[in-house]
Amino acid sequence: MSGRSLPSRQINIVLRQPEPGMHRRAVDGVGSLTHASPLADAEPQLTGKKTPLEGPLSEVFKELNQLIGLDNVKELVHEIYALLQISQFRAEAGLLSNAHVYHMIFKGSPGTGKTTVARLMGRMFHAMGVLSKGHFIEVERADLVGEYIGHTALKTRELMKKAMGGILFIDEAYSLARGGDKDFGKESIDALVKGMEDKKNDFILILAGYSDEMEQFLATNPGLPSRFPIQIDFEDYPIEQLIQITELMAKDREYVLLPQTIVKLKQHLTDEKAATWRAFSNARYVRNILEKAMRHQAVRLLSQYVNAPSKLELMSIRPEDMKFK
């Protein structure tokens, strides 16, 4: 395979501010525009992004915006939401509103938020009426590939059936193509492609995995890239964002990282990312580090105190609690 990256097709939507003479009316909590005359005479002005203020959709966007980093991912989710909302407005106005295909490719290292975002998307598509259930089914090669001819197609069809009305998320999807033409993984790919055609509006398929491997996987079948109109890269987190993620995880558990602890963690993450950049698991890695530190803190406190430690001590993760070996 050449080093040329496959094109990434994405939807680009902007919401604009009303021009003079327009007024707002509420439609399901989202402002729509009406005009005193049939046609607009001036270019509307660009305004900030509109997101729902209440209901299930507002919760989805609240959780999405609380995620650290992922700016390009958040932009894409908003574009999809905007397209769906505008499609509803077009239908209400008697305009043509074509159904879109939302099968996706998520490319990136482990621990970069792919599964979390896929779950949020399932809830968004359900709230917008695209998916009847919005539930989330996560599988990998072992769940799809059988042990004899015909078994794989059966397993794959059964999982697609369970995913109807929701999201089917296949992690490390490139592993389905690793065995060559005689491997049963190809049978699963064929069954998935057929299911995507036959039931294209009944479920959304998201394939996820390392960027390079996913591009090689798509290159194995010329028809695959066009079946996934939305492809997005989940970048590795920089050190500062990894620190923010760790502090947020600690806060959620009612712990606090002392300043010296953060200095020690930052140095370790710098060294670890440089040494294991290909296998570094980002947020998953710092979560494991934090949970290990919580265990070490518990052992330390039990050995240091006869009676119950103070609330501050119970919350504090000290540098000696951060052990990396």
XYZ file of C-alpha atoms in Angstrom:
325
model
C 0.000 0.000 0.000
C 1.232 3.497 -0.787
C 1.590 6.155 1.919
C -1.263 8.180 0.417
C -4.094 8.658 2.912
C -7.613 7.784 1.857
C -9.897 10.777 1.501
C -12.124 11.562 4.463
C -15.614 12.660 3.462
C -17.300 14.768 6.070
C -20.416 16.891 6.254
C -19.850 20.617 6.680
C -22.757 22.591 8.098
C -22.897 26.121 9.513
C -25.866 27.707 11.206
C -26.404 31.362 10.469
C -27.944 34.314 12.251
C -31.267 35.723 10.987
C -31.049 38.632 8.630
C -33.049 41.826 9.171
C -36.771 41.246 8.855
C -36.612 37.744 10.226
C -38.027 36.572 13.529
C -37.747 33.378 15.524
C -40.273 30.759 16.424
C -39.605 27.743 18.632
C -39.706 24.280 17.096
C -38.918 21.506 19.569
C -36.677 23.845 21.552
C -34.572 24.899 18.556
C -35.000 28.297 16.869
C -36.167 28.269 13.258
C -36.408 31.233 10.926
C -39.359 32.816 9.139
C -39.328 35.840 6.845
C -41.788 38.553 5.873
C -41.054 37.964 2.168
C -40.707 34.641 0.261
C -36.989 34.915 -0.444
C -33.998 36.265 1.455
C -32.301 39.224 -0.219
C -29.091 39.357 1.827
C -26.505 36.850 2.968
C -27.226 35.938 6.610
C -24.467 36.589 9.143
C -22.493 33.747 10.730
C -23.344 33.166 14.356
C -22.372 30.753 17.121
C -23.359 27.093 17.153
C -26.889 26.249 18.226
C -27.393 23.282 20.513
C -30.529 22.066 22.309
C -31.214 23.700 25.670
C -33.286 20.911 27.184
C -34.238 17.267 26.819
C -32.124 14.203 25.873
C -30.172 16.090 23.204
C -29.048 18.748 25.660
C -27.660 15.997 27.898
C -25.774 14.476 24.978
C -24.120 17.785 24.083
C -23.403 18.556 27.736
C -21.548 15.241 28.114
C -19.786 15.734 24.784
C -18.594 19.224 25.659
C -17.310 18.020 29.038
C -14.904 15.667 27.270
C -11.364 17.021 27.225
C -9.938 17.741 23.768
C -11.529 16.029 20.744
C -12.281 19.376 19.063
C -12.574 17.877 15.568
C -14.864 15.133 16.885
C -17.124 17.630 18.641
C -17.265 19.668 15.427
C -18.369 16.613 13.444
C -21.067 15.639 15.957
C -22.437 19.164 15.768
C -22.400 19.074 11.962
C -24.432 15.850 11.983
C -26.876 17.309 14.504
C -27.224 20.462 12.395
C -27.844 18.437 9.232
C -30.533 16.373 10.946
C -32.245 19.456 12.374
C -32.180 21.311 9.063
C -33.515 18.181 7.320
C -36.492 18.270 9.692
C -37.072 21.936 8.896
C -36.860 21.206 5.163
C -39.431 18.421 5.494
C -41.755 20.748 7.430
C -41.344 23.363 4.675
C -42.261 20.830 1.996
C -38.717 20.652 0.619
C -36.893 17.544 -0.445
C -35.147 15.946 2.529
C -32.983 13.030 1.459
C -32.017 10.231 3.828
C -28.287 10.160 4.554
C -26.005 7.232 5.306
C -24.247 7.537 8.660
C -21.930 4.519 8.738
C -18.574 5.683 10.119
C -14.887 4.939 10.486
C -13.197 5.958 13.760
C -9.402 5.977 13.425
C -7.055 6.363 16.374
C -5.108 4.794 19.219
C -6.734 3.122 22.239
C -8.061 5.390 24.963
C -8.827 8.350 22.685
C -12.587 8.377 23.294
C -13.871 6.394 20.300
C -16.255 4.180 22.286
C -17.493 7.067 24.439
C -18.296 9.203 21.392
C -19.985 6.284 19.607
C -22.306 5.795 22.597
C -23.169 9.505 22.628
C -23.882 9.412 18.900
C -26.267 6.499 19.403
C -28.238 8.568 21.903
C -28.203 11.597 19.588
C -29.455 9.631 16.575
C -32.193 8.114 18.733
C -33.301 11.518 20.044
C -33.361 12.870 16.475
C -35.489 9.964 15.229
C -32.827 8.371 13.008
C -32.479 5.265 15.189
C -35.517 3.643 16.788
C -33.614 2.491 19.907
C -30.179 4.100 20.004
C -28.657 1.183 21.908
C -24.982 0.314 21.602
C -23.461 -3.076 20.807
C -19.668 -3.370 20.896
C -18.023 -6.408 19.293
C -14.633 -7.577 18.060
C -13.362 -10.210 15.644
C -14.038 -13.154 17.983
C -17.714 -12.185 18.200
C -18.105 -12.124 14.415
C -15.889 -14.878 13.041
C -16.963 -18.513 13.330
C -15.084 -21.800 13.140
C -16.438 -23.305 9.935
C -17.857 -22.246 6.563
C -21.204 -20.534 6.975
C -20.825 -20.031 10.726
C -19.284 -16.580 10.365
C -22.059 -15.182 8.190
C -24.624 -16.522 10.660
C -22.845 -14.943 13.659
C -22.447 -11.640 11.848
C -26.097 -11.527 10.754
C -27.231 -12.317 14.308
C -25.194 -9.412 15.708
C -26.539 -7.057 13.050
C -30.048 -8.197 13.973
C -29.373 -7.339 17.637
C -28.030 -3.940 16.563
C -31.140 -2.991 14.570
C -32.311 0.417 15.710
C -28.925 1.195 17.252
C -25.152 1.288 16.815
C -22.980 -1.721 15.942
C -19.423 -0.815 16.984
C -16.615 -3.112 15.799
C -13.308 -2.468 17.540
C -10.045 -3.401 15.807
C -12.114 -3.976 12.665
C -8.970 -4.297 10.535
C -8.425 -7.749 12.104
C -11.253 -9.066 9.924
C -9.027 -8.708 6.846
C -5.756 -9.964 8.299
C -6.076 -13.604 7.311
C -6.336 -13.129 3.558
C -8.941 -14.505 1.157
C -9.189 -17.919 2.855
C -9.795 -16.462 6.312
C -13.352 -16.455 7.649
C -12.966 -12.763 8.426
C -13.649 -11.993 4.757
C -16.967 -13.803 5.116
C -17.867 -11.452 7.956
C -16.937 -8.402 5.865
C -19.147 -9.633 3.015
C -22.058 -10.174 5.420
C -21.574 -6.702 6.916
C -21.518 -5.069 3.471
C -24.728 -6.846 2.489
C -26.365 -5.851 5.779
C -25.341 -2.238 5.271
C -27.070 -2.246 1.884
C -30.201 -4.148 2.893
C -30.722 -2.371 6.234
C -28.898 0.907 5.631
C -31.489 3.008 7.454
C -32.081 0.572 10.334
C -28.706 0.614 12.079
C -25.394 2.460 12.013
C -22.119 0.566 11.664
C -18.993 2.117 13.179
C -15.630 0.472 12.484
C -12.795 1.496 14.792
C -9.079 0.868 15.068
C -5.541 2.203 14.635
C -5.291 4.763 11.833
C -2.749 2.959 9.625
C -4.420 -0.432 9.993
C -7.853 0.995 9.216
C -6.564 2.627 6.039
C -5.022 -0.685 4.964
C -8.288 -2.441 5.798
C -10.294 -0.039 3.631
C -7.819 -0.545 0.784
C -8.500 -4.309 0.747
C -11.918 -3.734 -0.822
C -12.391 -0.851 -3.322
C -16.067 -0.609 -2.405
C -15.530 -0.147 1.320
C -14.467 3.541 1.619
C -17.564 4.822 -0.196
C -19.817 2.901 2.206
C -18.468 4.937 5.122
C -19.120 8.587 4.244
C -17.988 9.786 7.665
C -14.383 9.101 8.634
C -12.769 10.812 11.590
C -9.384 10.756 13.303
C -9.151 10.563 17.085
C -5.782 12.130 17.837
C -3.559 11.074 20.731
C -3.912 13.351 23.746
C -1.022 15.764 24.433
C 0.550 15.609 27.905
C -1.369 18.611 29.267
C -4.701 17.083 28.300
C -3.702 13.753 29.841
C -3.014 15.610 33.106
C -6.415 17.300 32.867
C -8.074 13.929 32.262
C -6.303 12.410 35.277
C -7.314 15.316 37.506
C -10.914 15.035 36.315
C -10.953 11.292 36.982
C -9.534 11.938 40.463
C -12.143 14.639 41.129
C -14.955 12.281 40.114
C -13.646 9.815 42.706
C -13.177 12.616 45.301
C -9.394 12.498 45.236
C -6.903 15.312 44.619
C -3.472 15.136 42.989
C -0.990 17.272 44.919
C 1.164 19.650 42.806
C 4.275 17.508 43.333
C 2.295 14.467 42.211
C 1.322 16.210 38.994
C 4.972 17.098 38.307
C 5.972 13.457 38.775
C 3.106 12.205 36.579
C 3.895 14.711 33.831
C 7.517 13.554 33.641
C 6.468 9.916 33.552
C 3.929 10.507 30.774
C 6.536 12.373 28.731
C 8.935 9.435 29.013
C 6.250 6.780 28.466
C 4.802 8.406 25.355
C 8.276 8.736 23.839
C 9.125 5.101 24.582
C 5.816 3.438 23.650
C 4.149 5.923 21.302
C 2.742 3.174 19.063
C 1.099 1.239 21.897
C 0.323 4.100 24.286
C -3.302 3.871 25.454
C -3.920 7.536 26.361
C -6.844 8.035 28.780
C -6.964 4.312 29.501
C -3.323 4.447 30.604
C -3.773 7.345 33.026
C -6.919 5.761 34.454
C -4.913 2.644 35.308
C -2.133 4.798 36.799
C -4.653 6.658 38.966
C -6.398 3.522 40.216
C -3.019 1.993 41.063
C -2.106 5.177 42.969
C -5.356 4.953 44.924
C -4.418 1.426 46.054
C -0.928 2.556 47.065
C -2.399 5.500 48.956
C -4.697 3.151 50.873
C -1.771 0.940 51.932
C 0.268 4.001 52.953
C -2.529 5.500 55.060
C -3.205 2.243 56.877
C 0.462 1.945 57.794
C 0.812 5.603 58.879
C -2.327 6.125 60.964
C -3.674 4.299 64.008
C -7.011 6.118 63.788
C -8.900 7.358 60.743
C -6.881 9.888 58.673
C -8.223 13.396 58.111
C -10.528 14.087 55.182
C -7.705 15.939 53.409
C -5.352 12.973 53.815
C -8.039 10.569 52.581
C -8.367 12.666 49.435
C -4.690 13.430 48.731
C -2.646 11.454 46.202
C 0.995 12.130 47.105
C 4.028 11.619 44.852
C 4.985 8.405 46.669
C 1.573 6.963 45.767
C 2.392 7.251 42.066
C 4.391 4.147 41.256
C 4.907 3.208 37.651
C 6.549 -0.194 37.804
